[in-house]
mmCIF file of C-alpha atoms in Angstrom:
data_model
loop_
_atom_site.group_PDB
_atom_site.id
_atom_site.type_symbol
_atom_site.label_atom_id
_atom_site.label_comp_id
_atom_site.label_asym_id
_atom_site.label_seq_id
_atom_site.Cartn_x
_atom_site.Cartn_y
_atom_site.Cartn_z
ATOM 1 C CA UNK A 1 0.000 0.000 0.000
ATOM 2 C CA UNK A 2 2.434 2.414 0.616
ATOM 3 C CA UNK A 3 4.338 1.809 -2.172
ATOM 4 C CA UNK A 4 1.604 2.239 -4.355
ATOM 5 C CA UNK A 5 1.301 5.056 -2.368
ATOM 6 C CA UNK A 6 4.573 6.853 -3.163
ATOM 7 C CA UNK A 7 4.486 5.688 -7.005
ATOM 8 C CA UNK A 8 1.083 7.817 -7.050
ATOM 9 C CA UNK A 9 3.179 10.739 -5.468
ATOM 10 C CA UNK A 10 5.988 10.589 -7.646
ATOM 11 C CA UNK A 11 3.629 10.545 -10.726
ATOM 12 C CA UNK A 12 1.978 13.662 -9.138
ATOM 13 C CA UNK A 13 4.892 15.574 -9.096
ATOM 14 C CA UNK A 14 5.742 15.030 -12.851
ATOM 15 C CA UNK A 15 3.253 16.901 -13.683
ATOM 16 C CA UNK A 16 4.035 19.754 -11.347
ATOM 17 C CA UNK A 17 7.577 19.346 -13.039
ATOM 18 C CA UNK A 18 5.959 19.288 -16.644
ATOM 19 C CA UNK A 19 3.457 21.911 -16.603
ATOM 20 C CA UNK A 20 4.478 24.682 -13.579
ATOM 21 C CA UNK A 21 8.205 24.379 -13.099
ATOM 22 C CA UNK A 22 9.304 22.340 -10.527
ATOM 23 C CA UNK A 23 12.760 21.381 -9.793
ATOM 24 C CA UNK A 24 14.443 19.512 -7.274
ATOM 25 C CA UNK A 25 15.249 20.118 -4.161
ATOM 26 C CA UNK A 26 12.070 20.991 -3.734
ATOM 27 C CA UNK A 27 11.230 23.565 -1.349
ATOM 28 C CA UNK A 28 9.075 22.468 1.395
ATOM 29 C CA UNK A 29 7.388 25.042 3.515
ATOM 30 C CA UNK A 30 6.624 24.014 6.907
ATOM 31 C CA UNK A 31 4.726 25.525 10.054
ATOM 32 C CA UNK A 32 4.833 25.100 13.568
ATOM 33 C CA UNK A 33 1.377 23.285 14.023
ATOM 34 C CA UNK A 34 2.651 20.296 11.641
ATOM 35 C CA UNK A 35 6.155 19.860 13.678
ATOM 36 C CA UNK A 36 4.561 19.573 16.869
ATOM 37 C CA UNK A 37 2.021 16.731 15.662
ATOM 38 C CA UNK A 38 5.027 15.127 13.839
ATOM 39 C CA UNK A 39 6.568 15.053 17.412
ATOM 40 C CA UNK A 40 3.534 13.986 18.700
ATOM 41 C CA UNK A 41 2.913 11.023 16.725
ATOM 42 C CA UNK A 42 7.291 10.353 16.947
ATOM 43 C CA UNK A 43 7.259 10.127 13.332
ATOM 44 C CA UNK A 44 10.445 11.665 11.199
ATOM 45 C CA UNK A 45 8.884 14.528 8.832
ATOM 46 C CA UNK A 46 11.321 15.046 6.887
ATOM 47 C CA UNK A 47 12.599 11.052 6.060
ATOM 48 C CA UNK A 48 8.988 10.544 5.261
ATOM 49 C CA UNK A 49 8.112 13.814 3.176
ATOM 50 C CA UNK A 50 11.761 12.766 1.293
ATOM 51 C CA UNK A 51 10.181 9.347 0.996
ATOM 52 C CA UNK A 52 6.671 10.430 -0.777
ATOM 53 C CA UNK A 53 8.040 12.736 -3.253
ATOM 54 C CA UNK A 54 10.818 10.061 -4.157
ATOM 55 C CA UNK A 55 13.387 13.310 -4.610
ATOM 56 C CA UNK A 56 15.564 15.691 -2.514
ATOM 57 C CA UNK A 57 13.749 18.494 -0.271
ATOM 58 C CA UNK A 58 15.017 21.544 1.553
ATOM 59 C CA UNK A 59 12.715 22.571 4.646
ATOM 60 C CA UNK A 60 11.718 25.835 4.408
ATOM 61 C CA UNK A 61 10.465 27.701 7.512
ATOM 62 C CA UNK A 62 9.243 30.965 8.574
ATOM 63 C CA UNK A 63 9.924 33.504 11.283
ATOM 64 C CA UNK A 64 6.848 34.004 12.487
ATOM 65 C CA UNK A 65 6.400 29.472 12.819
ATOM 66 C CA UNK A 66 9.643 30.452 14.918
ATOM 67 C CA UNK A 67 8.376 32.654 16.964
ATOM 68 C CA UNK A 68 5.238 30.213 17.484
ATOM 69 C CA UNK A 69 7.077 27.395 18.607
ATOM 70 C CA UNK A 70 9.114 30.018 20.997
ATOM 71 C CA UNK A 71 5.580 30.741 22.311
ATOM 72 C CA UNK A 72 4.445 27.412 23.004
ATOM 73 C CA UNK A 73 3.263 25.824 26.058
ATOM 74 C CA UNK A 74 5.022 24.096 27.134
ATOM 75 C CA UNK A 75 7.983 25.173 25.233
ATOM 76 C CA UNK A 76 10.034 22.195 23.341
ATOM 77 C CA UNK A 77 13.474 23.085 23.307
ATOM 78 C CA UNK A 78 14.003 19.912 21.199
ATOM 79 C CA UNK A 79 11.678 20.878 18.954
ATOM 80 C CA UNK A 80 13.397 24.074 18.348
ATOM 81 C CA UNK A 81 16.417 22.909 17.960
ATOM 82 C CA UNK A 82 15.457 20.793 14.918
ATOM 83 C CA UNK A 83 13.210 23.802 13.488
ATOM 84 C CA UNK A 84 16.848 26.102 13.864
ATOM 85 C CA UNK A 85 18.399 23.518 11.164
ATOM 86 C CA UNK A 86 15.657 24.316 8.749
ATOM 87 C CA UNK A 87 16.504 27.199 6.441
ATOM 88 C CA UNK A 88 14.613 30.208 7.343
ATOM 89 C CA UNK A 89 12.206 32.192 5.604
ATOM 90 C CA UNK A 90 12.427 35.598 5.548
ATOM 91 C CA UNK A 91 8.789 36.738 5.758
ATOM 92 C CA UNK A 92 9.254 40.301 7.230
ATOM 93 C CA UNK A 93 6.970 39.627 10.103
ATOM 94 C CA UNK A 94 9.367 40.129 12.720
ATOM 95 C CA UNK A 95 9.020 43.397 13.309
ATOM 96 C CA UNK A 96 5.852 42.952 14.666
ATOM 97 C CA UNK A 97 4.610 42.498 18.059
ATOM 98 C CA UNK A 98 2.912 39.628 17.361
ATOM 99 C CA UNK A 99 3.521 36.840 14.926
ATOM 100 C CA UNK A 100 0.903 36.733 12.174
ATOM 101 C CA UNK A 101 -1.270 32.977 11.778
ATOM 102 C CA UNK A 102 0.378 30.619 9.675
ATOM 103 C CA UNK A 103 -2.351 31.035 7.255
ATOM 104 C CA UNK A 104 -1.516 35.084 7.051
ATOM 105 C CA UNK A 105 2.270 33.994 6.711
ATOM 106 C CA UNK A 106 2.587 31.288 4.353
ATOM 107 C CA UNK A 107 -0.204 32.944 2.408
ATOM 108 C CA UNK A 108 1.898 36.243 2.365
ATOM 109 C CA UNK A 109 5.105 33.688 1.357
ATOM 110 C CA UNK A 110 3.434 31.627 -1.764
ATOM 111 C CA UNK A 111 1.609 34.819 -3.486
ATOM 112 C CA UNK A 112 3.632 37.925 -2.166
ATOM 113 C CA UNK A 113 1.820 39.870 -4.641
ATOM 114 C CA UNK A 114 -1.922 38.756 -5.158
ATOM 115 C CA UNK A 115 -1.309 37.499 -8.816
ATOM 116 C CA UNK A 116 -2.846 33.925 -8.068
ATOM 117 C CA UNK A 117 0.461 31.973 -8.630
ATOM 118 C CA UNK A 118 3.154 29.962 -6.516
ATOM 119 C CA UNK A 119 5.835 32.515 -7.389
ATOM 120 C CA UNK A 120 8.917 30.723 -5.727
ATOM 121 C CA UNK A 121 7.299 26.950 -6.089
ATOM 122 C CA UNK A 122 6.758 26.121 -2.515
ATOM 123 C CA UNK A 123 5.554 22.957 -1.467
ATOM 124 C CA UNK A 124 3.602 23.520 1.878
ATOM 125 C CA UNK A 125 3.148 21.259 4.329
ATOM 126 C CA UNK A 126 0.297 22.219 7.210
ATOM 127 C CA UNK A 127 -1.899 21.294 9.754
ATOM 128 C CA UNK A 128 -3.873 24.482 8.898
ATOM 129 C CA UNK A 129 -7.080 23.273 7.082
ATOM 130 C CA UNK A 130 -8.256 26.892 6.130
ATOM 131 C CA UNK A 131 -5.048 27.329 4.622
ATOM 132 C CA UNK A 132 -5.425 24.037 2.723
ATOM 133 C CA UNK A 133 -8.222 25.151 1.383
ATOM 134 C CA UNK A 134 -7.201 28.589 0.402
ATOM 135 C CA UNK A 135 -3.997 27.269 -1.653
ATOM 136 C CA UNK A 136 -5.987 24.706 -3.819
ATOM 137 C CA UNK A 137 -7.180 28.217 -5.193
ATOM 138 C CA UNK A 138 -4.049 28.835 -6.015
ATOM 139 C CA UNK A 139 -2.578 27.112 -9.376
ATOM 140 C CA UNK A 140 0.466 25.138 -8.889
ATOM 141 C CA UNK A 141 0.505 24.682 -5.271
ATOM 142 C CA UNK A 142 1.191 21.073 -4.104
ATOM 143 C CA UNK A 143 -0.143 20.292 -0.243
ATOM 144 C CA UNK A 144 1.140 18.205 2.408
ATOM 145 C CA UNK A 145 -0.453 16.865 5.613
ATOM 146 C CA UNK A 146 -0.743 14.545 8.561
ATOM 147 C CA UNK A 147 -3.569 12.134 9.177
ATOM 148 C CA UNK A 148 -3.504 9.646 11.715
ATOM 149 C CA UNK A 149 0.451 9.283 12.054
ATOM 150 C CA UNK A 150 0.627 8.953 8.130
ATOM 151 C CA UNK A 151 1.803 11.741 5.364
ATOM 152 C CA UNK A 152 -0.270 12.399 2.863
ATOM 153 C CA UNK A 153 0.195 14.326 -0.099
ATOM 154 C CA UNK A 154 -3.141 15.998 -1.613
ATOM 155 C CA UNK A 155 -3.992 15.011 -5.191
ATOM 156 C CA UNK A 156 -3.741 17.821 -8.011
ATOM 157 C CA UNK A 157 -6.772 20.756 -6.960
ATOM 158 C CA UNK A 158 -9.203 21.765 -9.499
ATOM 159 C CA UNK A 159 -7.646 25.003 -10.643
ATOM 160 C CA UNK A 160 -4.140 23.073 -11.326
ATOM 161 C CA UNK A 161 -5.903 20.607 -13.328
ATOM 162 C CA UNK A 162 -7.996 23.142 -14.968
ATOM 163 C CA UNK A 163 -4.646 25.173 -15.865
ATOM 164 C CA UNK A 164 -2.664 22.270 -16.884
ATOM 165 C CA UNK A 165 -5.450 21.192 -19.215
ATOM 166 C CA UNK A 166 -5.586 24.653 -20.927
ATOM 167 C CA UNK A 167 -1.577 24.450 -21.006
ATOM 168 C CA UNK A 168 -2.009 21.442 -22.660
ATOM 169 C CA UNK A 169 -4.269 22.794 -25.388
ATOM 170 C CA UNK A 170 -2.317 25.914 -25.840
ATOM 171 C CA UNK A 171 0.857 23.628 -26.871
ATOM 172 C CA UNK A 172 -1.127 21.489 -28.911
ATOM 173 C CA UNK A 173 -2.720 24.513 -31.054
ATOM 174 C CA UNK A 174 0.730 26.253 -31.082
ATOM 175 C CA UNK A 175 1.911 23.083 -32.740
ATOM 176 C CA UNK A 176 -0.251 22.989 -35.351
ATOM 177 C CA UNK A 177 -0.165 26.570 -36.061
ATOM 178 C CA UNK A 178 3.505 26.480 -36.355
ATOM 179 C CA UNK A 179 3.337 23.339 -38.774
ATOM 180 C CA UNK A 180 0.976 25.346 -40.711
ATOM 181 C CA UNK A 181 3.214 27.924 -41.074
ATOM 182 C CA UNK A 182 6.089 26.440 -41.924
ATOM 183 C CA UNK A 183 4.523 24.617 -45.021
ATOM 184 C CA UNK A 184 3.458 27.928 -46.258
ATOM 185 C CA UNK A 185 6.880 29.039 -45.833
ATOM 186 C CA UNK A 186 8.106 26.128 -47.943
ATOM 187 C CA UNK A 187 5.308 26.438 -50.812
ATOM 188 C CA UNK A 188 6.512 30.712 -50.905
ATOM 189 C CA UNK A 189 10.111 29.556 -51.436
ATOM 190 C CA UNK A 190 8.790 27.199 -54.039
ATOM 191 C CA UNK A 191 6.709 29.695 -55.888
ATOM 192 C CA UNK A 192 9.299 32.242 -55.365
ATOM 193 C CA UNK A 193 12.106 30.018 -57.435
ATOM 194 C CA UNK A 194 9.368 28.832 -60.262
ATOM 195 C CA UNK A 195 8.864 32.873 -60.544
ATOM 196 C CA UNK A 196 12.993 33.320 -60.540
ATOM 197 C CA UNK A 197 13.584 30.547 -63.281
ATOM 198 C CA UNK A 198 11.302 31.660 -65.667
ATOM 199 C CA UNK A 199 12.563 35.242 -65.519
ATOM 200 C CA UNK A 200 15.887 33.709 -65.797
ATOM 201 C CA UNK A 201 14.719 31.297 -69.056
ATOM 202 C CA UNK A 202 12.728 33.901 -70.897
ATOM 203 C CA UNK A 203 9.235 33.603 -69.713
ATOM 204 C CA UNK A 204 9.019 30.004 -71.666
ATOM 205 C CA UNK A 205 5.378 28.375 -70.835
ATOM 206 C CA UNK A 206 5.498 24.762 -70.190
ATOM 207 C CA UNK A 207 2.656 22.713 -69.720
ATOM 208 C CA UNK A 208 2.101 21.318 -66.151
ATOM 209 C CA UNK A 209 2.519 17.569 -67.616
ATOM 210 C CA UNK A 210 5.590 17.993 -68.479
ATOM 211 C CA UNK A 211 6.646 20.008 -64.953
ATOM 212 C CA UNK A 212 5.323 16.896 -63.359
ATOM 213 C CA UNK A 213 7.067 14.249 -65.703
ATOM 214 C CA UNK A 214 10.139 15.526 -64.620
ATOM 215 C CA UNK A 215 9.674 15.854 -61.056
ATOM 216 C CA UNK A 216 8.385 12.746 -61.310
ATOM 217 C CA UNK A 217 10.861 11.089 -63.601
ATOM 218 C CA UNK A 218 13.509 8.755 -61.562
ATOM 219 C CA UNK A 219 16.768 7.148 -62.668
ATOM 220 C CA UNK A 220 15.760 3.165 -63.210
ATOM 221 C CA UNK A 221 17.727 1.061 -61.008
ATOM 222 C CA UNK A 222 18.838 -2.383 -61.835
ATOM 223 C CA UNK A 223 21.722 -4.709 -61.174
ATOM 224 C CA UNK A 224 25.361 -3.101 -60.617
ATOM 225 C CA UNK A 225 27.898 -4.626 -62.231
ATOM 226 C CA UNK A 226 31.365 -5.287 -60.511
ATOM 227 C CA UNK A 227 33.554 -2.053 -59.182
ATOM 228 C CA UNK A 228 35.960 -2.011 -61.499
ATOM 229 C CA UNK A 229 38.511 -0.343 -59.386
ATOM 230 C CA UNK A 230 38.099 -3.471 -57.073
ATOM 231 C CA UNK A 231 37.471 -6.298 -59.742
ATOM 232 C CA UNK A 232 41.219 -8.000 -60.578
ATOM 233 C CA UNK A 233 42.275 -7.660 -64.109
ATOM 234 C CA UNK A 234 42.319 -10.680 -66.524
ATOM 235 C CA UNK A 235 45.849 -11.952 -67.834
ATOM 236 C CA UNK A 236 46.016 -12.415 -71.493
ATOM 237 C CA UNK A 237 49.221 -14.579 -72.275
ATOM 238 C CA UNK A 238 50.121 -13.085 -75.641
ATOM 239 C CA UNK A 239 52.163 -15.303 -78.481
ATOM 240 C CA UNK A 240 55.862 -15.269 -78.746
ATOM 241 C CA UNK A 241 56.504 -12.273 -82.142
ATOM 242 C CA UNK A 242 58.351 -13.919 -84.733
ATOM 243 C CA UNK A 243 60.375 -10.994 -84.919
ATOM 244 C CA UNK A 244 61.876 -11.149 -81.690
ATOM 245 C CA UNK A 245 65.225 -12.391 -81.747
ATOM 246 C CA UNK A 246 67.030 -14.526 -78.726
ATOM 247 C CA UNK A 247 69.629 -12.836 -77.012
ATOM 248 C CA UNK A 248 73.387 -13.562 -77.420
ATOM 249 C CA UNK A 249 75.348 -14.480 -75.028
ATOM 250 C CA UNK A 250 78.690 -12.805 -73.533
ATOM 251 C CA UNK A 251 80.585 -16.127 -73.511
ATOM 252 C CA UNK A 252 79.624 -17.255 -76.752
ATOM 253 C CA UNK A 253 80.318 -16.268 -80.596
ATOM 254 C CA UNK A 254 77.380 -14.992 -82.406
ATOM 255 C CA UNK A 255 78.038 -18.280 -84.599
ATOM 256 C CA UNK A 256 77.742 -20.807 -82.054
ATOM 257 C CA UNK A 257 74.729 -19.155 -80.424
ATOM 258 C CA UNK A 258 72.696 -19.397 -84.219
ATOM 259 C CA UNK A 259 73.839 -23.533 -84.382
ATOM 260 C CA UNK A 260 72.487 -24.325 -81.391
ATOM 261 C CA UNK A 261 69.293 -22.178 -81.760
ATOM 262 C CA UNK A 262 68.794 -24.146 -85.107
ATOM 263 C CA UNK A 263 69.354 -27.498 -83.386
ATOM 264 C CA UNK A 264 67.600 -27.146 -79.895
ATOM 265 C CA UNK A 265 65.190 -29.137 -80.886
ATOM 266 C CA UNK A 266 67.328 -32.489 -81.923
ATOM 267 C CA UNK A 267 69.318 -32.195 -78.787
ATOM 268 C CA UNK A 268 72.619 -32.883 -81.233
ATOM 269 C CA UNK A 269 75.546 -30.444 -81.427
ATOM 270 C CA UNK A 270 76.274 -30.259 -85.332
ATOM 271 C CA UNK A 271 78.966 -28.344 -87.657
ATOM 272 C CA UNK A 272 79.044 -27.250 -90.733
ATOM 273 C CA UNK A 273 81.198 -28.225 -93.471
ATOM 274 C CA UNK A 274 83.678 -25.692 -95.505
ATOM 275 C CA UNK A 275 84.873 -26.330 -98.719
ATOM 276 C CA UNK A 276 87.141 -24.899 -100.766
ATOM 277 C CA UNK A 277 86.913 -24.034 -104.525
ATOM 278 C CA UNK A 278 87.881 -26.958 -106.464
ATOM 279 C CA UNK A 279 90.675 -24.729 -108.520
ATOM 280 C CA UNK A 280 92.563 -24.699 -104.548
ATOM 281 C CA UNK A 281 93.556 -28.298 -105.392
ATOM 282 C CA UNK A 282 90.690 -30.221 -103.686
ATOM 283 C CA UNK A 283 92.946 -33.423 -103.147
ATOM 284 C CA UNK A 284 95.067 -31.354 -100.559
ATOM 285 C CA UNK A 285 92.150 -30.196 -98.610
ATOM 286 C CA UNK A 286 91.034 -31.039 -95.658
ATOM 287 C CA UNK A 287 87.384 -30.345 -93.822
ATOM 288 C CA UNK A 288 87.384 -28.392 -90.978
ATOM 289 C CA UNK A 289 86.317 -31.498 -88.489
ATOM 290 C CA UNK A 290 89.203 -33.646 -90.058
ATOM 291 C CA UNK A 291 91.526 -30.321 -89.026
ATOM 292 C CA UNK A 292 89.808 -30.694 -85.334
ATOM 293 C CA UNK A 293 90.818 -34.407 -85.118
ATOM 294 C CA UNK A 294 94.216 -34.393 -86.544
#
């Protein structure tokens, strides 16, 4: 239950966040009549406040509460000891006599000025019922309370729903009105270049087919072929040139290197015969092998 409790409470205070301003810490006004029942029923009012809102607070509380629970009877120095660590505010009430009610105070704190709004986003937690009661007036005011040793946080009033709601609509119509607007921007511009180009081309009429052909006209995709600064590139083994001529080697005469180029392909190392003219006396001759074996 209570965590059903505090879900509700967090939920409640997103849309205090959302549509009046909240931040956290949120400032929690206090009075004196709500510390003394918190002290009555031994309950910690700040761990459980903390606890409801699900967030950080800072305790907020007035001079003239002060002053009231310096008044008291019997007077609980405890008490004021743990009000002294609150931070205090400064209401202006001190100069007088007597301290104003906490429903003259704290109503003098949330609306300084009479404008109907929770200038400084005070959270308010009291005993007072009349002052309860006067705050739901108030737009934007959330409300605390005890009730039988448990703390209760007051659902959203009527005039905070009712001013949310009319929030609500004022965003949604400034929405629409600003889509709106920006379309006709658009459709200006586009009017505005149509109106440019034809000055520019001569005043040349074209028919609104053809305008919409070509707006409408698309490249046609199909299947892309390979990149070709990725695809490898093909080999061709090209044919030995007749023309080209081996190379000779260093070692070897320029003779030699033809014979065995001729007869590479019997394997056989061959010479060639020299003869002389027959008016040399060819009796006397010999061949150039029979000079090699002799």
């Amino acid at each position: 239950m209570r965590g059903k409790r505090h879900k509700a409470s967090k939920r409640l205070m997103q849309r205090f966040i959302q549509t009046f301003g909240f931040r956290e810490p949120y400032q929690v006004l206090v009075d004196a009549q709500i510390l003394q029942d918190a002290k009555r029923f031994k309950i910690d009012l700040l761990g459980r406040i903390q606890k409801l809102l699900q967030a950080e607070i800072k305790p907020l509380i007035t001079q003239c509460s002060m002053r009231h629970l310096y008044s008291a009877i019997p007077k609980d120095e405890d008490l004021i000891t743990q009000a002294k660590e609150y931070e205090r505010r400064r209401c202006g009430h001190h100069e007088l006599d007597e301290p104003l009610t906490s429903f003259e105070c704290i109503c003098e704190c949330v609306d300084p000025k009479g404008h109907n709004t929770n200038k400084f986003r005070y959270v308010v937690a009291s005993q007072d019922r009349k002052l309860r009661a006067h705050l739901r007036q108030i737009p934007g005011v959330p409300l605390i309370y005890i009730h039988k040793s448990v703390v209760i946080l007051e659902p959203m009033a009527a005039e905070s729903q009712n001013f949310r709601e009319t929030e609500e609509k004022a965003k949604f119509k400034a929405g629409i009105k600003g889509a709106r607007n920006a379309n006709a921007g658009q459709k200006r511009k586009r009017e505005d270049e149509d109106s440019a180009d034809e000055a520019v081309t001569g005043n040349v009429e074209h028919s609104p087919s053809d305008s919409r052909l070509q707006k409408t006209k698309k490249k046609q995709k199909g299947p892309k072929g390979p990149n070709p600064l990725s695809a490898k590139k093909s080999k061709k083994n090209a044919p030995p040139s007749a023309t080209a001529t081996p190379k000779l080697s260093r070692d070897r005469p320029p003779e030699a290197e033809t014979s065995i180029g001729e007869d590479a392909e019997s394997g056989k190392r061959k010479r060639r015969r020299k003869h002389k003219p027959k008016g040399d006396g060819g009796a006397d001759t010999k061949t150039e092998e029979d000079q090699t074996v002799s």
